[in-house]
Coordinates of C-alpha atoms and ligand atoms in Angstrom, one line a residue:
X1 CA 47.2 5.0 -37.6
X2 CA 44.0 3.7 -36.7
X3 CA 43.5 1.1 -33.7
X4 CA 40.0 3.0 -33.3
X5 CA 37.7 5.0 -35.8
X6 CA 38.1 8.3 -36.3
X7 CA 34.5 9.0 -35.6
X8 CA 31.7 7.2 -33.8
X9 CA 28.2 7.8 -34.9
X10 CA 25.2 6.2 -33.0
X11 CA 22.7 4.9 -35.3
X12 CA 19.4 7.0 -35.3
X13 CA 17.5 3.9 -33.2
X14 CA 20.6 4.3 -30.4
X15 CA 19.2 7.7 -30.0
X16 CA 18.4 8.0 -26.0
X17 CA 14.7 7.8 -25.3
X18 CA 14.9 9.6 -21.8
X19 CA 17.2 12.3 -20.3
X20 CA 18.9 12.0 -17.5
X21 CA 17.9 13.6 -14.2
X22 CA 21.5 13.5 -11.7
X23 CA 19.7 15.4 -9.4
X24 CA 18.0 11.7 -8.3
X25 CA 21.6 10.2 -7.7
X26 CA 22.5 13.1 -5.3
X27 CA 22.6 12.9 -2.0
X28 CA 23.2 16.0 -1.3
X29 CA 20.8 18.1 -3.1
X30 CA 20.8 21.6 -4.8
X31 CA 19.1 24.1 -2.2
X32 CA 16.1 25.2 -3.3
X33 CA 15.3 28.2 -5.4
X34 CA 13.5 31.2 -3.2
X35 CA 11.5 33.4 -4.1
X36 CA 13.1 36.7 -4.6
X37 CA 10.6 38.7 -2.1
X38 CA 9.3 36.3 0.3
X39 CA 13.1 35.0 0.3
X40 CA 11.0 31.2 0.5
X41 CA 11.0 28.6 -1.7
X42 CA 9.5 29.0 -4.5
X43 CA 6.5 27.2 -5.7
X44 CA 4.8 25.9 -8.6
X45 CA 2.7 28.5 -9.4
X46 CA 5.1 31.6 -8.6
X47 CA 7.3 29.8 -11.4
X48 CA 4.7 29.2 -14.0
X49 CA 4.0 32.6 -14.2
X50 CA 6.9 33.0 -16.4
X51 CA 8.0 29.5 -16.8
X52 CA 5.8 26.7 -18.9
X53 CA 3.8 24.1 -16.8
X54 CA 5.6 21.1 -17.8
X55 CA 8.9 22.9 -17.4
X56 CA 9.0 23.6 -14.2
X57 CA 7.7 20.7 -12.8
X58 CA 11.1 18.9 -14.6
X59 CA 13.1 22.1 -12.6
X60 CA 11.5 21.0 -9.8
X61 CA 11.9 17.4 -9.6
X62 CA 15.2 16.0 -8.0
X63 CA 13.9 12.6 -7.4
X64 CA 12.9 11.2 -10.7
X65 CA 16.5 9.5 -12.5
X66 CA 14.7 9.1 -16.0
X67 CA 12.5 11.4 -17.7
X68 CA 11.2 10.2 -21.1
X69 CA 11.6 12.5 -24.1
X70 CA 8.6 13.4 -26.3
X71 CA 8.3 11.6 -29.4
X72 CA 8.1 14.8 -31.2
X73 CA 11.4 16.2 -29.9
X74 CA 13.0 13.1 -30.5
X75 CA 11.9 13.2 -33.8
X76 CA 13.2 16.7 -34.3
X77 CA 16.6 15.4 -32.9
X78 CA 16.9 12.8 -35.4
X79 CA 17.9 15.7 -37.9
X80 CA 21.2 16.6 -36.4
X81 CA 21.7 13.5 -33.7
X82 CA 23.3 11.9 -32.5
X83 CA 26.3 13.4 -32.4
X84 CA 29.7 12.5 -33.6
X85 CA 31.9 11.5 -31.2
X86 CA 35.9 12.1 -32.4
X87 CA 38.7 10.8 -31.4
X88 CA 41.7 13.4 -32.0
X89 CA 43.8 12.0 -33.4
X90 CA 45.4 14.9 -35.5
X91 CA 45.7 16.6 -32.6
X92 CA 47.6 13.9 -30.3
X93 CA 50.2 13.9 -32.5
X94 CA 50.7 17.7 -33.0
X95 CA 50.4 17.2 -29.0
X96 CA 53.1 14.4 -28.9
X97 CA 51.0 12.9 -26.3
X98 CA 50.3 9.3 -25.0
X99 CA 46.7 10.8 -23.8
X100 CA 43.8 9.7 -25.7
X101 CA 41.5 12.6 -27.0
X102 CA 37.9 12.5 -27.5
X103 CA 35.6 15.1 -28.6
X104 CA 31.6 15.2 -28.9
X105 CA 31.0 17.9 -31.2
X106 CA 27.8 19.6 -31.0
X107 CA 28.1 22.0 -33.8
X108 CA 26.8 20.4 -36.6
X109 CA 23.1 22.0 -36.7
X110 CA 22.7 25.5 -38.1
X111 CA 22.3 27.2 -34.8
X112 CA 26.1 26.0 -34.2
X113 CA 25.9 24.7 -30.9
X114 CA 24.8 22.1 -28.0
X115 CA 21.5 24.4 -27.5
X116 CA 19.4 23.5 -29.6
X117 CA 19.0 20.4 -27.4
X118 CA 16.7 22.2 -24.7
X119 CA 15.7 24.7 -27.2
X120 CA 13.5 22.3 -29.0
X121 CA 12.6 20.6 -26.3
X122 CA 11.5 23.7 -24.5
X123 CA 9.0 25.4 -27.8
X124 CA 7.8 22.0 -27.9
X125 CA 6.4 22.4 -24.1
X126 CA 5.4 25.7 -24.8
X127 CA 3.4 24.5 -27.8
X128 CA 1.9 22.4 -26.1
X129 CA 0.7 24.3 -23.5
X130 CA -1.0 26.1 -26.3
X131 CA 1.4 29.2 -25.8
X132 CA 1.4 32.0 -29.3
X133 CA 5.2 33.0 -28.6
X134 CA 7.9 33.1 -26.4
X135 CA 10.8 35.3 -25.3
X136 CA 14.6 34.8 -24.1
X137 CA 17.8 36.5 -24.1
X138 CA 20.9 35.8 -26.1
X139 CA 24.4 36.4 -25.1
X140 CA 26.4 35.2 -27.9
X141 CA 23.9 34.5 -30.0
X142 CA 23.5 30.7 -30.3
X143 CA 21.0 29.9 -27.8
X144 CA 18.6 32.6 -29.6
X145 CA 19.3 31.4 -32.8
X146 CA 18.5 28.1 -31.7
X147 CA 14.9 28.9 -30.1
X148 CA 14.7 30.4 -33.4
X149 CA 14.4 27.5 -35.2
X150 CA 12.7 25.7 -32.3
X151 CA 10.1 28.2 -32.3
X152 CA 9.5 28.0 -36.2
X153 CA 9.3 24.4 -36.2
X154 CA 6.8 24.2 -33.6
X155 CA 5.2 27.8 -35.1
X156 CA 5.2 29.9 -32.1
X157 CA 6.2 33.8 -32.1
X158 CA 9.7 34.2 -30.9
X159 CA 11.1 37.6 -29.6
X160 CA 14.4 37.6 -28.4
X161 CA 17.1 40.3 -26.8
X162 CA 20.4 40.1 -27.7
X163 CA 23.1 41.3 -25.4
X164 CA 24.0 44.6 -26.9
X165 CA 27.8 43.9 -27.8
X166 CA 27.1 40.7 -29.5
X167 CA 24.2 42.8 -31.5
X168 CA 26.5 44.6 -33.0
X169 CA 29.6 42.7 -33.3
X170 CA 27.6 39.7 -34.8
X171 CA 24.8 41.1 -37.3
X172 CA 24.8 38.2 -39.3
X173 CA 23.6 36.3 -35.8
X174 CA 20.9 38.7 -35.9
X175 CA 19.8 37.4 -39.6
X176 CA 19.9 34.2 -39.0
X177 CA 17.6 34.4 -36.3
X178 CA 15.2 37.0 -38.6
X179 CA 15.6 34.1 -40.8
X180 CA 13.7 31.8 -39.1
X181 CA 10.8 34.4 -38.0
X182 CA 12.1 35.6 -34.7
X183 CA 12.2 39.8 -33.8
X184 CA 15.5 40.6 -32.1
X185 CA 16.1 43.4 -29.4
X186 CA 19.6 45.0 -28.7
X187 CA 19.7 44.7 -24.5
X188 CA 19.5 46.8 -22.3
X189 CA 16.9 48.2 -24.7
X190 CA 14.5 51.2 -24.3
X191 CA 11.7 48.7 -24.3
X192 CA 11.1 47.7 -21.0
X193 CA 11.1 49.4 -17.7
X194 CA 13.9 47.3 -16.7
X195 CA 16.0 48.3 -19.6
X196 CA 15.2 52.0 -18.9
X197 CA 16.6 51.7 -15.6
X198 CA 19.7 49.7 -16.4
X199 CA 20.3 52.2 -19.4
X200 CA 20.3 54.8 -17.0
X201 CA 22.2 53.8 -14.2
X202 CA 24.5 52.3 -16.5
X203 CA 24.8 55.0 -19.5
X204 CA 26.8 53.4 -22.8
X205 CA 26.5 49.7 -21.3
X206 CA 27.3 47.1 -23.9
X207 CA 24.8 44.8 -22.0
X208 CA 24.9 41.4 -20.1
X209 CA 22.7 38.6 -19.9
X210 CA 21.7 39.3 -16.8
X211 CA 20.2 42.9 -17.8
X212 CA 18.8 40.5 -20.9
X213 CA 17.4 37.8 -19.2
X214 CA 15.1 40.9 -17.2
X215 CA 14.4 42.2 -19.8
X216 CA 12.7 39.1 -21.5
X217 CA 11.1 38.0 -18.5
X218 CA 9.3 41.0 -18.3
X219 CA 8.3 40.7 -22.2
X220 CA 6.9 37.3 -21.2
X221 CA 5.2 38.3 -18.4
X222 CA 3.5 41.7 -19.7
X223 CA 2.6 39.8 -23.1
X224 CA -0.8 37.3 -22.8
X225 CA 0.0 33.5 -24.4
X226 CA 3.6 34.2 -23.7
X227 CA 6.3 32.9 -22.0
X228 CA 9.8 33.3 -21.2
X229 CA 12.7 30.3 -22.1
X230 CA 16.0 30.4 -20.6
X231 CA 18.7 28.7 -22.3
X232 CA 21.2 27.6 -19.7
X233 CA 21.6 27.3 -16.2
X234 CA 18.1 26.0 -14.5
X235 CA 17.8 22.3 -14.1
X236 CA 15.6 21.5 -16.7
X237 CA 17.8 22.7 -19.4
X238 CA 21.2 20.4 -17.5
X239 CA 18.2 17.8 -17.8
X240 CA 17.8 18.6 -22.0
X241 CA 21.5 18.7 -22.5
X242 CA 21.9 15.7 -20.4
X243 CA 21.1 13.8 -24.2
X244 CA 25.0 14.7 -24.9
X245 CA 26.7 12.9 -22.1
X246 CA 24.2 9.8 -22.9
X247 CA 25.5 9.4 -26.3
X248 CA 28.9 9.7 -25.3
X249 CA 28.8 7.2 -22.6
X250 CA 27.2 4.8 -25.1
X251 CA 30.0 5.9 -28.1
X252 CA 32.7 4.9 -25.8
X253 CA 31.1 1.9 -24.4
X254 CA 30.9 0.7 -28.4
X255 CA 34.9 1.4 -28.1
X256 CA 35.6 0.0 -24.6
X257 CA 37.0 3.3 -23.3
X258 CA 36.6 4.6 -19.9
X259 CA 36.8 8.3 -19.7
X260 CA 39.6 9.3 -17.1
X261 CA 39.2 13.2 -17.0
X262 CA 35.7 14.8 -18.4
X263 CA 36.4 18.8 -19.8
X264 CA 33.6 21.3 -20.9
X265 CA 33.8 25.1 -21.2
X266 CA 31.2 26.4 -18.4
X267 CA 28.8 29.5 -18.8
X268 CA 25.6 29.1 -17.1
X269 CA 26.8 25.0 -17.0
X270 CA 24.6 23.2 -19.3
X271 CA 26.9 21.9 -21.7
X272 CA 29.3 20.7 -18.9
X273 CA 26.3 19.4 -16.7
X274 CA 24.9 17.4 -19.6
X275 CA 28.0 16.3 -20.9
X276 CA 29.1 14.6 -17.5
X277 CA 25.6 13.8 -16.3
X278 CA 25.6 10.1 -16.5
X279 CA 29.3 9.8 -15.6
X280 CA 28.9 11.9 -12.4
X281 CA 25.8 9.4 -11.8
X282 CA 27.8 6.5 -11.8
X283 CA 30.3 8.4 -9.4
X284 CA 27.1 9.5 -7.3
X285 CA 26.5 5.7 -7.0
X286 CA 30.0 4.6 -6.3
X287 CA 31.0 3.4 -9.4
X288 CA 34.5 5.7 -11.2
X289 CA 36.7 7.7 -10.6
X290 CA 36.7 10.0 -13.6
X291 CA 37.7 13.7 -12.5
X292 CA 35.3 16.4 -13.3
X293 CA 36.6 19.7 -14.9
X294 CA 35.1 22.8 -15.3
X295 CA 36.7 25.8 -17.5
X296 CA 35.5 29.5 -17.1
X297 CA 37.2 32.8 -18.7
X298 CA 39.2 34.6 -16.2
X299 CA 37.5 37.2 -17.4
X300 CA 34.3 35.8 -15.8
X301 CA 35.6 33.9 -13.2
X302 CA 32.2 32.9 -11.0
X303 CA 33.6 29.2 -10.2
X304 CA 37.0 30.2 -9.2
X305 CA 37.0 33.7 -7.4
X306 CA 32.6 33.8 -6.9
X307 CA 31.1 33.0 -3.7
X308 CA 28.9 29.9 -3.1
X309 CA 25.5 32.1 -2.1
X310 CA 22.0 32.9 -2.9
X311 CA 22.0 35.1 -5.9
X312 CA 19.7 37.1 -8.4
X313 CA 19.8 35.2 -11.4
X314 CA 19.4 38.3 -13.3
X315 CA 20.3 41.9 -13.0
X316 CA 16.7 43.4 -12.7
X317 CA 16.3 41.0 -9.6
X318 CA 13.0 39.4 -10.7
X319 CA 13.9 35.7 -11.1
X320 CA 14.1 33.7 -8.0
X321 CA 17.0 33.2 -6.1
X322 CA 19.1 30.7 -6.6
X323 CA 22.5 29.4 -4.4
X324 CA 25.0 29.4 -6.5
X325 CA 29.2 30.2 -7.3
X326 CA 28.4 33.8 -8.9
X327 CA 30.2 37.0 -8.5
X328 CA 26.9 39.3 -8.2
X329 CA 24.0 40.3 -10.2
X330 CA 25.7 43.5 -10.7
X331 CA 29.0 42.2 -12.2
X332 CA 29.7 43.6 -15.3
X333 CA 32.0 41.4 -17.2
X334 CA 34.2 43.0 -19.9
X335 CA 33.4 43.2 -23.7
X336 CA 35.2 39.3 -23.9
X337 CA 34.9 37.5 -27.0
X338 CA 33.4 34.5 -25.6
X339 CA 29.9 35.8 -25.1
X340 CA 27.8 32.9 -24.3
X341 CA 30.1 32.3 -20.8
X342 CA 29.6 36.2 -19.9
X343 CA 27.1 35.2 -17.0
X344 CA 27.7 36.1 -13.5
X345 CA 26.6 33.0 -11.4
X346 CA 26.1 29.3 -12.5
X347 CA 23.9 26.2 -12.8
X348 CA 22.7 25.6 -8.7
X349 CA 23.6 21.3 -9.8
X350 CA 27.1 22.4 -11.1
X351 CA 27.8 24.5 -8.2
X352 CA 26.3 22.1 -5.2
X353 CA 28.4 19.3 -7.3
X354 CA 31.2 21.6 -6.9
X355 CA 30.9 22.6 -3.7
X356 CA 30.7 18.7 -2.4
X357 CA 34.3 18.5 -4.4
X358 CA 33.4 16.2 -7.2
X359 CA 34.2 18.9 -9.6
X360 CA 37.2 20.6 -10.4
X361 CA 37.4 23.8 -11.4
X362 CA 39.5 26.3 -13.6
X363 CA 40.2 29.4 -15.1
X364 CA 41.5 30.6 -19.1
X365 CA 42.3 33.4 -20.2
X366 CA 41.0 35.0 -24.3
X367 CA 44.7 34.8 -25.7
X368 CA 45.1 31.4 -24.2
X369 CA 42.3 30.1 -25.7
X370 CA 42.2 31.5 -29.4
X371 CA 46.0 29.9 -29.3
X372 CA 44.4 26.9 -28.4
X373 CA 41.1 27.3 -31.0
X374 CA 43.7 27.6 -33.4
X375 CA 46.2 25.1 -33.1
X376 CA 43.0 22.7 -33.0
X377 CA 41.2 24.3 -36.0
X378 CA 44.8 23.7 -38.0
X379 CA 45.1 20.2 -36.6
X380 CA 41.4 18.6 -36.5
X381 CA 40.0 20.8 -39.2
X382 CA 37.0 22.5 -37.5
X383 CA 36.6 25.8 -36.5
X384 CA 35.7 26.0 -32.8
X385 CA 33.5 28.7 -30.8
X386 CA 35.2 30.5 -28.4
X387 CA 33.5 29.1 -25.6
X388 CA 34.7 25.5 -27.1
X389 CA 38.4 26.4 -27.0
X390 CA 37.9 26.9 -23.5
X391 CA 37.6 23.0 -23.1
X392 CA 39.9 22.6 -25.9
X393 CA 42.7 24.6 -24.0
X394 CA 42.2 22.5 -20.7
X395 CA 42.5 19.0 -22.7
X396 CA 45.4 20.3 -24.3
X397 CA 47.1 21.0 -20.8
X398 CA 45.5 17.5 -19.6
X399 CA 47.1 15.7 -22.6
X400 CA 50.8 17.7 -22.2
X401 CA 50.6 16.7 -18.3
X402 CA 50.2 13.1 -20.0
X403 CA 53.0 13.2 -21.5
X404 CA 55.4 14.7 -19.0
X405 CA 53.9 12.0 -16.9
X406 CA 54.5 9.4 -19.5
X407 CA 51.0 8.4 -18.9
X408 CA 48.3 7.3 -21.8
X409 CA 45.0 9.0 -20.2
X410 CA 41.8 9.0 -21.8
X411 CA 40.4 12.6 -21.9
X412 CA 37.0 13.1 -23.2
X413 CA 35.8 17.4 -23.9
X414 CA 33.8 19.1 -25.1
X415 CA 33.2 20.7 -28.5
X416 CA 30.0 23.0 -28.4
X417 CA 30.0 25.0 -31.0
X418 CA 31.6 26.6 -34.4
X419 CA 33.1 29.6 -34.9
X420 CA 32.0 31.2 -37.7
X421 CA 30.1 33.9 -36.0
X422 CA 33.2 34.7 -34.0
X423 CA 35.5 36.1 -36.9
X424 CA 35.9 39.4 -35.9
X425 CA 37.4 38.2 -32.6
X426 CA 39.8 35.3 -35.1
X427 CA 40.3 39.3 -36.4
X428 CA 41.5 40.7 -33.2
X429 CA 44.0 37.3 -32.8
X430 CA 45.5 37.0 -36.1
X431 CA 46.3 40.9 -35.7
X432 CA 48.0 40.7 -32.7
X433 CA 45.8 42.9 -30.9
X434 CA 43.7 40.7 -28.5
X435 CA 43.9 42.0 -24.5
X436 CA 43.0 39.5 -21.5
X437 CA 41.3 41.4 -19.2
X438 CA 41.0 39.5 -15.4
X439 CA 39.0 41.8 -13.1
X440 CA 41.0 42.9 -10.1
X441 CA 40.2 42.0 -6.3
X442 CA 37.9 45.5 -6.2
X443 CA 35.8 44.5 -9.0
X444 CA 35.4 41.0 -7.7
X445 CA 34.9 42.5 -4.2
X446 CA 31.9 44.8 -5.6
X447 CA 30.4 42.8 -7.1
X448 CA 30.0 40.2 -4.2
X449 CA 28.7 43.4 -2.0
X450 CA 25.6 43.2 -3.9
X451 CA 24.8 39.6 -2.9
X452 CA 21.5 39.7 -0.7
X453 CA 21.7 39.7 2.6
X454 CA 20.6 36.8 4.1
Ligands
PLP1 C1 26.1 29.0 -24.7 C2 27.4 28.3 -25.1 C3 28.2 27.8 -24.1 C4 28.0 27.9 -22.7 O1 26.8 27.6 -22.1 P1 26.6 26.5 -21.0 O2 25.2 26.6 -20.6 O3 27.6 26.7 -20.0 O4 26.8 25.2 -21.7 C5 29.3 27.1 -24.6 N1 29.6 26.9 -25.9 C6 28.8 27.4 -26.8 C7 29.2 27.2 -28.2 C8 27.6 28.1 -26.5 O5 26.8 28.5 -27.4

């Protein structure tokens, strides 16, 4: 069956020695992030209060294309990268398509996901800096498991808050990150002031990341030698993840494929930023015509039914502002499966890039994608995250347009993470007894009313 290999590995010495900044190729920029009481940009110092030194400069910069990555990182990258890159085949012919399917699978490390990417390279800042610990949220679970094991390697403390539902849906989360030496926090917790409030305005809340990321923040900033790591959204982590979408360009380059349509599942937007980073760059610069696709749950729907705006990136309102498609601080999203997308606003590069129409974007809902996660996990063999299917669902709709169109596309996704923290909503699937739930117009509606006012 094969005209190409299954899989395409990049030997260790292919691994990329910089990121990738797109930020430099746009024209356009992101607007600045303000800072949440003076409402003006902020600066340098405001942000390494909570921020490392290093870090913030890379949030900072939009003019530098290439940043090189530290030896040590890279060497900590060479135990899990880089990355496959699959062709889908399995799945093209249970599809019946002409399309051409590739995946980049970022599962294959034991924090089952793309974020261990920014994770190490974030502890290894911190370290650096000469930091004793840091702290961060977790919504699903993966980017706190990942710091985790950043953290251990580079032997700095590590507390982290969970989102409250994924605490207790997903205890063995919690031991894997005990594992590896971190202390983990059900969110909104009785720990912090923040948490008190949002406990109390919000009695019996399963949590968000928003209340989590709050809570961390202030952690970081009432703890000396510590400080807080976020593990999606801001530009520096795009930049970190921006290592995926360098091997993939290079993968298909080995195979002489141009990508027509890119897909990734989008939470805060670094998967999908980092995946595309290069390609958009060579669209930036005039060079493809690839199409862009972002997929949300329409449970969370910031991209499709948000607002382009300044925002609170968090729900205790202490990070700065940034503009961005969200749907409020305040918004609640249901208990849906697919934690790690539960976050109300969105990466300020994805949303600018989508704003100046060079992305498109979509919405999914939960029953749609398990369908999806499981015709794929019976057809390719691995057992995706929920976030995952999202992308998996849209490249399946790609590849059937393909074919009603009689047209062999190449379609490039993708795959961020396993599954097999997610069993107990496989559970709620296989019994028949999973619920979409899309927020009505009011809910929407509310939670744009808390957007400042400016
Ligand atoms: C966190 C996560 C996502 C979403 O985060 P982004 O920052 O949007 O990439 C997607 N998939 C998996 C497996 C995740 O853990």
């Amino acid at each position: 069956m094969n005209e190409m290999p299954y899989k395409t590995y990049l030997s260790e010495n292919e691994l990329p020695r910089a990121w990738y900044n797109v930020r430099a190729d746009m024209s356009e920029k992101p607007a600045p992030m303000l800072n949440p009481k003076t409402l003006k940009p902020v600066t340098t110092e405001e942000l390494e209060k909570v921020f490392c030194r290093e870090c913030v400069k890379q949030e900072l910069d939009d003019t530098t294309r290439y940043i090189e990555i530290p030896g040590k990182v890279r060497d900590f990258y060479r135990m899990y990268r880089p990355s496959p890159l699959i062709r889908a085949y399995f799945l093209e012919r249970a599809l019946g398509t002409p399309a051409k399917i590739f995946y980049k699978f970022e599962g294959n490390n034991t924090s089952g996901s793309h974020k261990l990417n920014s994770a190490i390279a974030q502890a290894y800042y911190a370290k650096e800096e000469g930091l004793e610990g840091v702290t961060t949220e977790t919504g699903a679970g993966q980017w706190g498991t990942a710091l985790s094991m950043a953290s251990a390697f580079f032997g700095l403390k590590c507390s982290v808050f969970m989102v409250k539902c994924s605490y207790e849906q997903k205890p063995f989360r919690r031991e894997v990150m005990r594992t590896y030496g971190a202390d983990v926090t059900p969110s909104p917790s009785m720990e912090t002031e923040v948490g008190r409030r949002i406990n109390a305005e919000h009695p019996g809340t399963t949590g968000s990341l928003g209340c989590a990321i709050s809570e961390a923040v202030e952690a970081a900033v009432s703890r000396p030698g510590t400080k807080y790591l976020l593990g999606s959204v801001l530009n520096q982590v795009c930049l970190h993840q921006s290592i995926i979408g360098l091997e993939t360009s290079a993968a298909l380059k080995k195979l002489g494929v141009e990508p027509d349509v890119i897909i990734g599942c989008a939470g805060g937007g670094s998967n999908l930023a980092g995946l595309i980073a290069p390609f958009m760059g060579e669209r930036l610069r005039g060079g493809n015509a690839c199409r862009f696709v972002a997929v949300e749950p329409s449970s969370c729907p910031s991209l499709t039914r948000g607002r382009y705006a300044y925002d609170y990136c968090d729900t205790g309102k202490v990070c700065p502002l940034q503009k961005m498609y969200t749907l409020g601080s305040g918004f609640m999203p249901s208990a849906s499966h697919a934690g790690g997308l539960r976050y109300h606003g969105m990466s300020s590069t994805l949303s600018a890039l989508l704003d100046q129409g060079y992305i498109e974007a979509m919405s999914v809902s939960q029953t749609e994608i398990f369908e999806a996660a499981t015709l794929f996990a019976r057809t390719e063999g691995t057992l995706p995250a929920p976030e995952s299917a999202h992308a998996i669902k849209a490249a399946i709709s790609e590849a059937l347009r393909c074919k009603r169109e009689g047209r062999s596309e190449n379609i490039v996704f993708g795959l961020t993470g396993t599954g097999y923290f997610d069993m107990f909503a496989y559970g709620r699937y296989n019994d028949g007894k999973m619920e979409d739930y899309i927020p009505t117009d009011e809910e929407i509606a509310k939670g744009l009313a808390g957007l400042p006012n400016m």
